[in-house]
Coordinates of C-alpha atoms and ligand atoms in Angstrom, one line a residue:
X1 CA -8.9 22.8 17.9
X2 CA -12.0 21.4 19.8
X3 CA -11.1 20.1 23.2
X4 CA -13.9 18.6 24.0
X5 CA -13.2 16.3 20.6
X6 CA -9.9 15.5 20.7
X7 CA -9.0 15.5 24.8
X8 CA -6.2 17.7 25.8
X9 CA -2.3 17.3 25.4
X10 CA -0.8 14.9 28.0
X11 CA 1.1 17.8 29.3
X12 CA -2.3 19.6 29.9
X13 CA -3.3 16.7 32.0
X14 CA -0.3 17.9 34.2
X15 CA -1.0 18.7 38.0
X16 CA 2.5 20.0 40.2
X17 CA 2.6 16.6 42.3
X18 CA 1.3 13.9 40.4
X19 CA 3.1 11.0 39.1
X20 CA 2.4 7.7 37.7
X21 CA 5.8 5.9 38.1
X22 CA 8.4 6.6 40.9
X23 CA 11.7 7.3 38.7
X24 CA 14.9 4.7 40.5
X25 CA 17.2 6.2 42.8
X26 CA 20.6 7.2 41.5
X27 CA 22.7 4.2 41.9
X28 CA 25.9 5.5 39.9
X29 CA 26.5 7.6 43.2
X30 CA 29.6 9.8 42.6
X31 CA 29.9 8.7 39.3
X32 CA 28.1 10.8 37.8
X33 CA 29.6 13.6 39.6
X34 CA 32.8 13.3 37.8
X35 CA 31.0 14.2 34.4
X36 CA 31.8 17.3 32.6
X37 CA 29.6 20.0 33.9
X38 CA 28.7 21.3 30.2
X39 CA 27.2 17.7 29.8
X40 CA 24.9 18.4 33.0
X41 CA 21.4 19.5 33.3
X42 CA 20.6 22.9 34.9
X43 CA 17.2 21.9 35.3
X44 CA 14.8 18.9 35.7
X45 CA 13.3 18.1 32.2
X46 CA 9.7 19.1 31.7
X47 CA 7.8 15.8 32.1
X48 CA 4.1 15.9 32.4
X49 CA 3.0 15.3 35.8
X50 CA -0.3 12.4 35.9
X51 CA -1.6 9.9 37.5
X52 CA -1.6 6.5 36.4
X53 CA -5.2 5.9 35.7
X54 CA -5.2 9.9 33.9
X55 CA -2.3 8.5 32.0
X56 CA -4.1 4.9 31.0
X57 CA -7.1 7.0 29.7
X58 CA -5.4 9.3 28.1
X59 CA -3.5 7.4 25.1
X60 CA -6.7 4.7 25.5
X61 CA -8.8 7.2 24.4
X62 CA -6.4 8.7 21.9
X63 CA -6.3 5.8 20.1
X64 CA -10.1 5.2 19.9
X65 CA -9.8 7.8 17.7
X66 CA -8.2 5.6 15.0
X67 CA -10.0 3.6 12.4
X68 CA -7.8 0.1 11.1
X69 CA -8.7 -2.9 9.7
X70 CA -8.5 -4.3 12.8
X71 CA -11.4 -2.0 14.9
X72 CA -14.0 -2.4 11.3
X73 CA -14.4 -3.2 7.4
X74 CA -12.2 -0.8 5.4
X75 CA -13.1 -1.9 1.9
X76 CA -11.0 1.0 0.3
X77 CA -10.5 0.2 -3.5
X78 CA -6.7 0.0 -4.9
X79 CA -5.2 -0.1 -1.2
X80 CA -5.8 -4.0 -0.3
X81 CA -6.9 -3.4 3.3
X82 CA -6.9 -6.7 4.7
X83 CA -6.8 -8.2 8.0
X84 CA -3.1 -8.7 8.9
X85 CA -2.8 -12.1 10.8
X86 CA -1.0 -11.2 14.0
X87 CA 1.5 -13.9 13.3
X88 CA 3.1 -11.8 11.3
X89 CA 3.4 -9.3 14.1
X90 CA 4.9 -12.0 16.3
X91 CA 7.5 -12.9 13.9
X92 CA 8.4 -9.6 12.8
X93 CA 8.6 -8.5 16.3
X94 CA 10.9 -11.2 17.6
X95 CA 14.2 -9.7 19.2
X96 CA 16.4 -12.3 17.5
X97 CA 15.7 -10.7 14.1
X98 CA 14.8 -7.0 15.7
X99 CA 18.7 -7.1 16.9
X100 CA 20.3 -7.6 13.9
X101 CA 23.3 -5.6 12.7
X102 CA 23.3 -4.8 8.7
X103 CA 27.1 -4.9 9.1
X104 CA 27.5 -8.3 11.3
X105 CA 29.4 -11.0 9.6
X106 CA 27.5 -13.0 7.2
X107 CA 28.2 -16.2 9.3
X108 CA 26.2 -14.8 12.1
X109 CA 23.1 -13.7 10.4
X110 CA 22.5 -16.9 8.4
X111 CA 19.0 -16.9 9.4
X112 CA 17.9 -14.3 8.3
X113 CA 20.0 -13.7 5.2
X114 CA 17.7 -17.6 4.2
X115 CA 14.6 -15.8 5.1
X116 CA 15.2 -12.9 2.8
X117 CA 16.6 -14.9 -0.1
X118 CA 13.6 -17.2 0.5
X119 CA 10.8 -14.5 0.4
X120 CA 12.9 -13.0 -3.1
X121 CA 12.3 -17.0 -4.6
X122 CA 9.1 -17.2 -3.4
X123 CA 8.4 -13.7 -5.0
X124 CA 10.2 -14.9 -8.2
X125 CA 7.5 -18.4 -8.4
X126 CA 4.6 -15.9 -7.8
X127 CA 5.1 -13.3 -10.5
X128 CA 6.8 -15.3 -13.1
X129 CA 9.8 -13.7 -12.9
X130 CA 13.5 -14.2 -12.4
X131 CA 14.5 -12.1 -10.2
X132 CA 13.4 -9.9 -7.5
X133 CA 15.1 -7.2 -4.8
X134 CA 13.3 -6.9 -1.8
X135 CA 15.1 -3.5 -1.4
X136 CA 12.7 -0.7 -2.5
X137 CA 10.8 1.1 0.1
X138 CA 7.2 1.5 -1.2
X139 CA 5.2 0.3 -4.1
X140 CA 6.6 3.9 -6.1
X141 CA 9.9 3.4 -4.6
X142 CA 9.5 -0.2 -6.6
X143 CA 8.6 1.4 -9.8
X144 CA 11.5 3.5 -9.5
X145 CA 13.4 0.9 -9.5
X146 CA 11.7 -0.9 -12.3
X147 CA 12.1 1.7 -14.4
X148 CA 15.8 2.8 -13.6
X149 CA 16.6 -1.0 -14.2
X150 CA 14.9 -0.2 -17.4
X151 CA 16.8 2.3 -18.2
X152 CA 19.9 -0.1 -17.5
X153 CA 18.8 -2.3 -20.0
X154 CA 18.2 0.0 -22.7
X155 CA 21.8 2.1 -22.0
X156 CA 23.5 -1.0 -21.8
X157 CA 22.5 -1.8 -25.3
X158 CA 23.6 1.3 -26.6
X159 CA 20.0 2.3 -27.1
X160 CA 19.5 5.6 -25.9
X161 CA 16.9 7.5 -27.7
X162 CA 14.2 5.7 -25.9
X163 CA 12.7 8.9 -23.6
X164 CA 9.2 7.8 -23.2
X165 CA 7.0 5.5 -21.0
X166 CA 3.3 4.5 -22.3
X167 CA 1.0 4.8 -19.2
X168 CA -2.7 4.2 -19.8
X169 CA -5.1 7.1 -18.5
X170 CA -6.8 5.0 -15.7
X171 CA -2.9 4.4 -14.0
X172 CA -2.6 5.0 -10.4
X173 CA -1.0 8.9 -9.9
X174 CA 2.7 7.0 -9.2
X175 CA 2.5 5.6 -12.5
X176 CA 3.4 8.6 -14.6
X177 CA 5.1 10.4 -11.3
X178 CA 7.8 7.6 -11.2
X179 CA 8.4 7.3 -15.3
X180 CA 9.1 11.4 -14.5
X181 CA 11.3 10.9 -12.0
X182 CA 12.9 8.2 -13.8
X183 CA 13.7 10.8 -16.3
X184 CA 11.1 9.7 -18.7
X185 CA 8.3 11.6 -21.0
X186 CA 4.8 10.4 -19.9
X187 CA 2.8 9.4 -23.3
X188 CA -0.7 8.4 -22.2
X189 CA -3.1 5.4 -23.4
X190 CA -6.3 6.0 -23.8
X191 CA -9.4 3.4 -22.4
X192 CA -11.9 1.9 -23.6
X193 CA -15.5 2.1 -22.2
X194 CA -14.7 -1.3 -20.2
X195 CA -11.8 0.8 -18.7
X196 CA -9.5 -1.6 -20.8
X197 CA -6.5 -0.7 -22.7
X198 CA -7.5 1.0 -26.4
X199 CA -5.2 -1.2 -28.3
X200 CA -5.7 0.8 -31.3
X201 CA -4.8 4.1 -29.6
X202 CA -2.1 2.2 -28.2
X203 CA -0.7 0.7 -31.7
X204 CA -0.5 4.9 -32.7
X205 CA 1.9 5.3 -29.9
X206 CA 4.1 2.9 -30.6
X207 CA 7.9 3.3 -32.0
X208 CA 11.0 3.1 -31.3
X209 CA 11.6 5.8 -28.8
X210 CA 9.1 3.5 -26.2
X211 CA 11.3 2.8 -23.3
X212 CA 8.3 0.9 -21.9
X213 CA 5.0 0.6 -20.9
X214 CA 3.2 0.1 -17.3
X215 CA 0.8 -1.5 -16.7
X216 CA -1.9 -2.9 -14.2
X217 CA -3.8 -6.0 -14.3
X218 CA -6.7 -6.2 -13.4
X219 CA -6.7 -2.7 -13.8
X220 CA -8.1 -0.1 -12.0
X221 CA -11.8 -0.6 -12.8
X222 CA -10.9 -4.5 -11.6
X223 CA -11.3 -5.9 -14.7
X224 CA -8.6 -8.5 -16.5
X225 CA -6.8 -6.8 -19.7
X226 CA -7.9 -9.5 -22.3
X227 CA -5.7 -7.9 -24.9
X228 CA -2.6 -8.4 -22.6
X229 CA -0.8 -10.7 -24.8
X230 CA -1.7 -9.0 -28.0
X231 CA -0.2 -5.6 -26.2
X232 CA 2.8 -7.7 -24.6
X233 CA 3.9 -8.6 -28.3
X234 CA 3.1 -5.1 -29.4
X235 CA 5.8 -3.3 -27.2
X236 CA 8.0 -6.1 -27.2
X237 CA 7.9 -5.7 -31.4
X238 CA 9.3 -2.1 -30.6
X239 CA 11.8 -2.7 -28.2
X240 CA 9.9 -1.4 -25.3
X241 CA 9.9 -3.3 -22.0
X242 CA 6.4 -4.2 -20.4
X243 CA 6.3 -2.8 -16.6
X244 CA 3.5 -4.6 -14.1
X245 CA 2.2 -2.1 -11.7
X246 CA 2.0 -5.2 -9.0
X247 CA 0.7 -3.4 -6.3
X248 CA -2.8 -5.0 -6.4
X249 CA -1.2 -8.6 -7.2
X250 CA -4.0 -9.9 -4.5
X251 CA -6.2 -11.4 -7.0
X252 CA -3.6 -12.7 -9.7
X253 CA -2.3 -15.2 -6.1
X254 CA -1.7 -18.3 -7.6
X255 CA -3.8 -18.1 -10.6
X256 CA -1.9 -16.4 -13.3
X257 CA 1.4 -14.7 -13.1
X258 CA 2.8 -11.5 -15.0
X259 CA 5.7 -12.9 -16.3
X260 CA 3.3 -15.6 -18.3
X261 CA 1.7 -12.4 -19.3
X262 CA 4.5 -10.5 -21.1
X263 CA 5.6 -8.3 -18.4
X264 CA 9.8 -8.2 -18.2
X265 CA 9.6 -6.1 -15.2
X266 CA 7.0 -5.8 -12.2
X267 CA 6.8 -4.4 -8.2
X268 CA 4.7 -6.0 -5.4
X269 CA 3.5 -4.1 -2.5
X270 CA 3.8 -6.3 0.1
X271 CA 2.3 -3.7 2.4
X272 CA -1.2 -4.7 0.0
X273 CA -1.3 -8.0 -1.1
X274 CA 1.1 -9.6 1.4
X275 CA -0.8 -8.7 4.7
X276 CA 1.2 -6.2 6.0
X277 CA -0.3 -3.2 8.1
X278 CA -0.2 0.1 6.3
X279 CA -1.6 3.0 5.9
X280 CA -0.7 6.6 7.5
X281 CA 2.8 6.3 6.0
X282 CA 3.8 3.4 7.8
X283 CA 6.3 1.3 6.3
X284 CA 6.2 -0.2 3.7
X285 CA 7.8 -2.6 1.0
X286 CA 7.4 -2.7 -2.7
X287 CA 9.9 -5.6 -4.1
X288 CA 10.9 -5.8 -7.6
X289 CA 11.0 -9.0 -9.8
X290 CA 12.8 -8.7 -13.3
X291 CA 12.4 -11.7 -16.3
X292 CA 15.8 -13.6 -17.7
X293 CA 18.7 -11.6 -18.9
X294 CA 17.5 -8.5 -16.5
X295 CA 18.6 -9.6 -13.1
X296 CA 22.2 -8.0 -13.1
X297 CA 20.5 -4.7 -13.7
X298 CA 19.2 -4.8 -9.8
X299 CA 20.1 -2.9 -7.7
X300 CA 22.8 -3.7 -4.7
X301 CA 23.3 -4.6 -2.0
X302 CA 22.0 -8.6 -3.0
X303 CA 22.0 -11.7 -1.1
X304 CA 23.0 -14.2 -2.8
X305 CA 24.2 -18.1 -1.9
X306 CA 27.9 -18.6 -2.3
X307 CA 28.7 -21.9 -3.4
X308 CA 32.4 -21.9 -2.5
X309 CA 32.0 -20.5 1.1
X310 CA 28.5 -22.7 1.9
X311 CA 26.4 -19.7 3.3
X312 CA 24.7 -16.4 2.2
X313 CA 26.5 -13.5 1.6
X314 CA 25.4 -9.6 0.6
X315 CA 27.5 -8.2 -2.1
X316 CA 27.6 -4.7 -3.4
X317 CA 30.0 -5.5 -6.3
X318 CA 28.0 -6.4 -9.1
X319 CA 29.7 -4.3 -12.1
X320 CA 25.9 -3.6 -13.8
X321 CA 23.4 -3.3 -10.9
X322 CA 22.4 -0.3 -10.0
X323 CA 23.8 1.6 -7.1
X324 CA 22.1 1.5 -3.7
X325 CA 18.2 2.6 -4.1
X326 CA 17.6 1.9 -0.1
X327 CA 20.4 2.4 3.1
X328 CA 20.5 -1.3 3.1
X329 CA 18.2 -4.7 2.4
X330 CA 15.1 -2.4 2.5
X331 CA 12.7 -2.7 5.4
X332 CA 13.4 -6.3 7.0
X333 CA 10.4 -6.3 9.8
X334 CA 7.7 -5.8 6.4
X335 CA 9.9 -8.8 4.3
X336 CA 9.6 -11.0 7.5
X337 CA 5.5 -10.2 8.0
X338 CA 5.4 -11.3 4.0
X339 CA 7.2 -14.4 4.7
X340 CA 5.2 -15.6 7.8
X341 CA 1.9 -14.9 5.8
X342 CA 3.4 -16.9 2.6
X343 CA 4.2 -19.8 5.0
X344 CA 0.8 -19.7 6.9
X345 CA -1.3 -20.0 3.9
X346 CA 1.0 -22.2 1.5
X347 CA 0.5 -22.3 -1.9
X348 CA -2.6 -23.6 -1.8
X349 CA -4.2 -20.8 0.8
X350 CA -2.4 -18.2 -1.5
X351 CA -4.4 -19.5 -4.5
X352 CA -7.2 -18.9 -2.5
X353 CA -7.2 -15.6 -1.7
X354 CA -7.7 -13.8 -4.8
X355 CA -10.4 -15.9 -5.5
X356 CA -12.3 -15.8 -2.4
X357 CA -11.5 -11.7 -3.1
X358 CA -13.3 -11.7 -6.4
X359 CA -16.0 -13.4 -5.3
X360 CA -16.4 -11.2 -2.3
X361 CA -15.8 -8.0 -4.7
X362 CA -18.9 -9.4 -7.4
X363 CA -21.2 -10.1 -4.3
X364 CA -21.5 -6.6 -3.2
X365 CA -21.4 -5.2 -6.8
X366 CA -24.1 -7.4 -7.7
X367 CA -25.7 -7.0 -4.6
X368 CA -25.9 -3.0 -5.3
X369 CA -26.1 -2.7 -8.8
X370 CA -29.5 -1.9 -8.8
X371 CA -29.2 1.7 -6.6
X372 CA -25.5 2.1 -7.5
X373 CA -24.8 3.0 -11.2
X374 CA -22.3 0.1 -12.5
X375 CA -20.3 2.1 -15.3
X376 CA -18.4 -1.2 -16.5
X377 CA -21.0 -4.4 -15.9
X378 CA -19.7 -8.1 -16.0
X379 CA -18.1 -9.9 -13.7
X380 CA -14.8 -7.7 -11.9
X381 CA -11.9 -9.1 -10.1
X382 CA -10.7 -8.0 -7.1
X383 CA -12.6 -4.5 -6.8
X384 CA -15.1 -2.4 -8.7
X385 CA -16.1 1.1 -9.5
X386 CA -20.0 2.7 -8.7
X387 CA -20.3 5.8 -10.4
X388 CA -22.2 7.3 -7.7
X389 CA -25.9 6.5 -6.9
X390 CA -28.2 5.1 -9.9
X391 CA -30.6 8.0 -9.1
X392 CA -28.9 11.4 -9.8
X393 CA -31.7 13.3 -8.7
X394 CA -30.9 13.5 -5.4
X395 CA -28.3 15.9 -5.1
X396 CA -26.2 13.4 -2.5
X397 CA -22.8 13.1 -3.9
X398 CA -20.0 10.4 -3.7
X399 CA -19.1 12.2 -0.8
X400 CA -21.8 12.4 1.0
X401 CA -22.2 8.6 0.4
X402 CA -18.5 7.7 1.4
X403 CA -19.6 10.1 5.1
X404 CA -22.6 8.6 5.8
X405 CA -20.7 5.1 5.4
X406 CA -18.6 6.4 8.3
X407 CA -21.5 6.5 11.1
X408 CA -22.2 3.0 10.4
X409 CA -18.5 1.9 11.3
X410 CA -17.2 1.7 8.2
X411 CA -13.9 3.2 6.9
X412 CA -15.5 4.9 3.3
X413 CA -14.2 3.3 0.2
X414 CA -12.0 5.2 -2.2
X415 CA -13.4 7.9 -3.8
X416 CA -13.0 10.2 -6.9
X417 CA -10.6 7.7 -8.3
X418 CA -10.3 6.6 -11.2
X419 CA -10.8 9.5 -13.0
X420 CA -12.7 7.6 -15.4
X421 CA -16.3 8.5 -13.9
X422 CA -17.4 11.8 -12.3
X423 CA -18.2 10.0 -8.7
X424 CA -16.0 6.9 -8.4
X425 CA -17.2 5.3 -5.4
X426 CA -14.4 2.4 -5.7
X427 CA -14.7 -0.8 -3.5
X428 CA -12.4 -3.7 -2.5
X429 CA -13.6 -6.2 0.0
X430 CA -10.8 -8.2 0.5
X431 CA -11.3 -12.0 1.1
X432 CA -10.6 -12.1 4.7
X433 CA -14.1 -10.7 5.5
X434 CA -17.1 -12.8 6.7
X435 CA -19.9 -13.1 4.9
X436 CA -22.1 -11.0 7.3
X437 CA -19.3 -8.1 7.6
X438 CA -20.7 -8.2 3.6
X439 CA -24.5 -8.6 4.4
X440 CA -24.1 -5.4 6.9
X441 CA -22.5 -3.2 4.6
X442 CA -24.5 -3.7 1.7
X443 CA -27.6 -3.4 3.9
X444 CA -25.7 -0.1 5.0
X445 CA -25.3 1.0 1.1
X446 CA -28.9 0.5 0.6
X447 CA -30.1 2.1 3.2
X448 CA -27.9 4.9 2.4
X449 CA -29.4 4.8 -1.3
X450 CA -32.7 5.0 0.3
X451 CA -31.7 7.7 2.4
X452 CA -30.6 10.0 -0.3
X453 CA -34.5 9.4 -2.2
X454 CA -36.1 10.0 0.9
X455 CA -34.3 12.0 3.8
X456 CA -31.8 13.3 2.2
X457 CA -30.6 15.8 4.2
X458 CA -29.3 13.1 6.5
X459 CA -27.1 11.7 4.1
X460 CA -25.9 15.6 3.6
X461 CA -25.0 15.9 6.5
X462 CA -23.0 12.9 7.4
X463 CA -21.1 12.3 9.6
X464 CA -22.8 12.7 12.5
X465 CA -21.1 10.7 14.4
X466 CA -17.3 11.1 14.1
X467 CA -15.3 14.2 16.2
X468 CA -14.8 15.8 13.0
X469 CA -17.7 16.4 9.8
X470 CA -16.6 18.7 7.4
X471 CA -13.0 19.7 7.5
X472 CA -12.2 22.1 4.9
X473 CA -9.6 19.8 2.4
X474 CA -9.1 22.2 0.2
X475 CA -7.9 24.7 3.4
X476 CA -5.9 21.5 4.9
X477 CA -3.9 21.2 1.2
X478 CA -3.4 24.8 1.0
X479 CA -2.5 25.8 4.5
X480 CA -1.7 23.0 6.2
X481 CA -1.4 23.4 10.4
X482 CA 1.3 20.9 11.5
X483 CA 2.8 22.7 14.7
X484 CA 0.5 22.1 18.3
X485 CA 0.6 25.9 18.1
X486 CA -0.9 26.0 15.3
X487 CA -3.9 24.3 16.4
X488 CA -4.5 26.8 19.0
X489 CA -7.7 28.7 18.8
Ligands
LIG1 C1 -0.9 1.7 -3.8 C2 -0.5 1.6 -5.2 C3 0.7 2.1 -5.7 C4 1.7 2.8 -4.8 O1 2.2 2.1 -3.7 P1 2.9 2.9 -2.5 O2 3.4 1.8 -1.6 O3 1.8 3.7 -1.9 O4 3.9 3.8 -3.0 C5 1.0 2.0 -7.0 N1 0.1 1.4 -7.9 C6 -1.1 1.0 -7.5 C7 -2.0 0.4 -8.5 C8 -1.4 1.1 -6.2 O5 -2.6 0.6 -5.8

């Protein structure tokens, strides 16, 4: 582990004698001398010894070292990383909602029992759906759920011989990990060109042992599935439910909604589309929103309004829900962020977002189209897939590209997915950037283009200006070090 890179440990910043705070004298006074001498210290705990100033630099410094949407542009394709208004953060951080009880009486938590039970209608308007649980823990966690209330639906009409789930073969890795997990057999779809569904390849797949399908839209190449009504009706002939993969929903705000679409069942990721921070395994939140006829099949707890006793109330006794998927209401502080950004924009900001995101999205891809190769032209939604540089006599990779972005102070866009094209280079702008955030980086990507014609070794051997160049990944998968002593070297 290189020093000089990452700074030492706090407690290697220790000195016998320092200090940076001036702990308070004991004022329990004999009290404490009455406690149970097993319950005592034998020795003072071992607390780093700095100086106030060697303290503020130390954890300033340390968290230089990270890289958020808030320190640059992070236009990292399928992920939605957009700038998270910090009214969120206010709202989510306020100690009247952070000191709530899950077990207080409903009476006292009115509040925020409306807030939740708001967010899950406002959800419901956006997708088209009936329904949704704010419970699950993460967009997979949501299709999970989905899937198990899928399951629900298909037991609870006696037909059990349905064992498979229809993914198509450009679906985010959760897609088919989930329908496992869920206990079902992963068929795939294949795509066309375009990256859109093959409807004929799908038509072969299709009988009566199709639990469901899953789908995205726009998928991942960004581009709208044309065919989704023609595929809609096709499961739906089978008796297969249609799953929407919502955890892109950014560009479908406010201008068309899954449930219009033909989907029964669908997740958001609030921690994408809804402004929340994430990333680094943060929390997250990945609501799910079921059609008419579906909604007893969530799962418990739900807050519902209770005519008869004129408040909200959480019940866990519905007879065909599911059993708990979460410990209780899911993660509260993420629903309230959702909420304060639905409320900021209103519906007519929400309807502009996805817009202003498509637009941003065809602006660079048009912009870069002629050094980037553009395997599926025409106009994209949200996002859009290079597959790699035009000219492939260069020798500089996806890689290499996605490095050299990082010396310019950007956060590299996603790369090597889809597995559609050997050197996905897969960008998502967001709409919350300016337009000369967008002028710099695709100045940057042509530059970079240029680069890898004429110096090319520089392009190589990017980074050059982060601590870290090359780490081995393939070392890091296989033998990962996560103890401090491991790092020692
Ligand atoms: C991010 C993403 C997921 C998974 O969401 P998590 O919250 O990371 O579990 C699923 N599908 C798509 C299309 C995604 O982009």
């Amino acid at each position: 582990m290189n020093r000089e890179v990452y700074g030492k440990l706090i407690f290697e910043c220790s000195q016998p004698g320092r200090r940076a705070v001036k702990l308070p004298v004991n004022t329990y006074g004999k009290a404490l001398e009455s406690l149970p001498v097993n319950l005592l210290r034998h020795a003072g705990p071992d607390l780093p010894e700095v100086d106030e100033p060697g303290l503020v630099r130390h954890y300033n410094n340390l968290s230089t070292n990270n890289f958020g949407v808030d320190t640059g542009f992070y236009p990292l394709g399928s992920c939605t990383m957009k700038y998270n208004p910090k009214i969120n953060e206010e709202i989510a951080a306020d100690p009247v909602t952070g000191g709530l009880h899950p077990a207080q009486p409903f009476e006292t938590v009115q509040g925020a029992l409306e807030a939740y039970h708001t967010l899950q209608e406002f959800l419901s308007e956006i997708g088209g759906m009936s329904e949704f649980t704010l419970n699950p823990y993460a967009g997979a966690h949501g299709e999970l759920t989905g899937l198990m209330v899928i399951h629900a639906y298909h037991d609870a009409n006696g037909d059990t011989a349905r064992d498979k789930v229809i993914v198509p073969d450009s679906a985010h890795g959760t897609n088919p990990a989930s329908a496992n997990v869920a206990g079902y057999k992963i068929v795939e779809v294949k795509s066309l060109p375009d990256g859109t569904v093959d409807v004929d390849d799908l038509r072969s797949k299709l009988d009566n042992t199709v639990a469901a399908m899953m789908m995205t839209n726009p998928n991942t190449v960004g581009m709208f599935e044309k065919n989704i009504p023609e595929i809609a009706r096709l499961v739906h002939e089978v008796g297969g439910l249609m799953y929407y993969d919502g955890a892109n929903l950014n560009p479908m705000l406010g201008v068309s909604r899954p449930g219009d679409m033909g989907f029964d069942v669908m997740h958001v990721n609030l921690h994408k589309s809804f402004s929340t921070p994430h990333g680094g395994g943060g929390p997250g939140s990945g609501p799910v929103g079921v059609r008419k006829g579906l909604e007893k099949f969530l799962p418990n707890p739900r807050v519902y309004w209770n005519e008869e006793h004129d408040q909200y109330e959480v019940t866990c006794a519905d007879a065909d829900a599911l059993g708990r998927i979460s410990s209780w209401l899911g993660n509260f502080a993420v629903e309230m962020r959702a909420l304060a950004y639905i409320l900021t924009l209103g519906a007519e900001g929400l309807a502009q977002a996805g817009p202003m995101a498509t637009l941003n999205a065809n602006y660079i891809k048009d912009s870069l189209k002629d050094l980037y190769k553009l395997p599926v032209p025409g106009r994209c939604k949200h996002e859009f897939v290079f597959d790699g540089l035009a000219d492939k006599s260069t020798g500089v990779t996806t890689l290499n590209v996605a490095k050299r972005l990082l010396d310019f102070g950007f956060h590299a866009p996603t790369i090597y997915f889809p597995l559609l094209f050997h050197e996905s280079l897969m960008i998502e702008p967001t709409e919350t950037e300016t337009r000369e955030t967008l002028d710099r980086f695709i100045e940057v990507m042509r530059q970079i283009a240029r680069e890898a014609a004429e110096t090319p070794e520089v392009v190589l051997n990017a980074p050059l200006t982060t601590p870290i160049a090359h780490p081995d990944d393939t070392q890091a998968a296989l033998t990962p070090k996560v103890k401090y002593a491991d790092l020692q070297d």
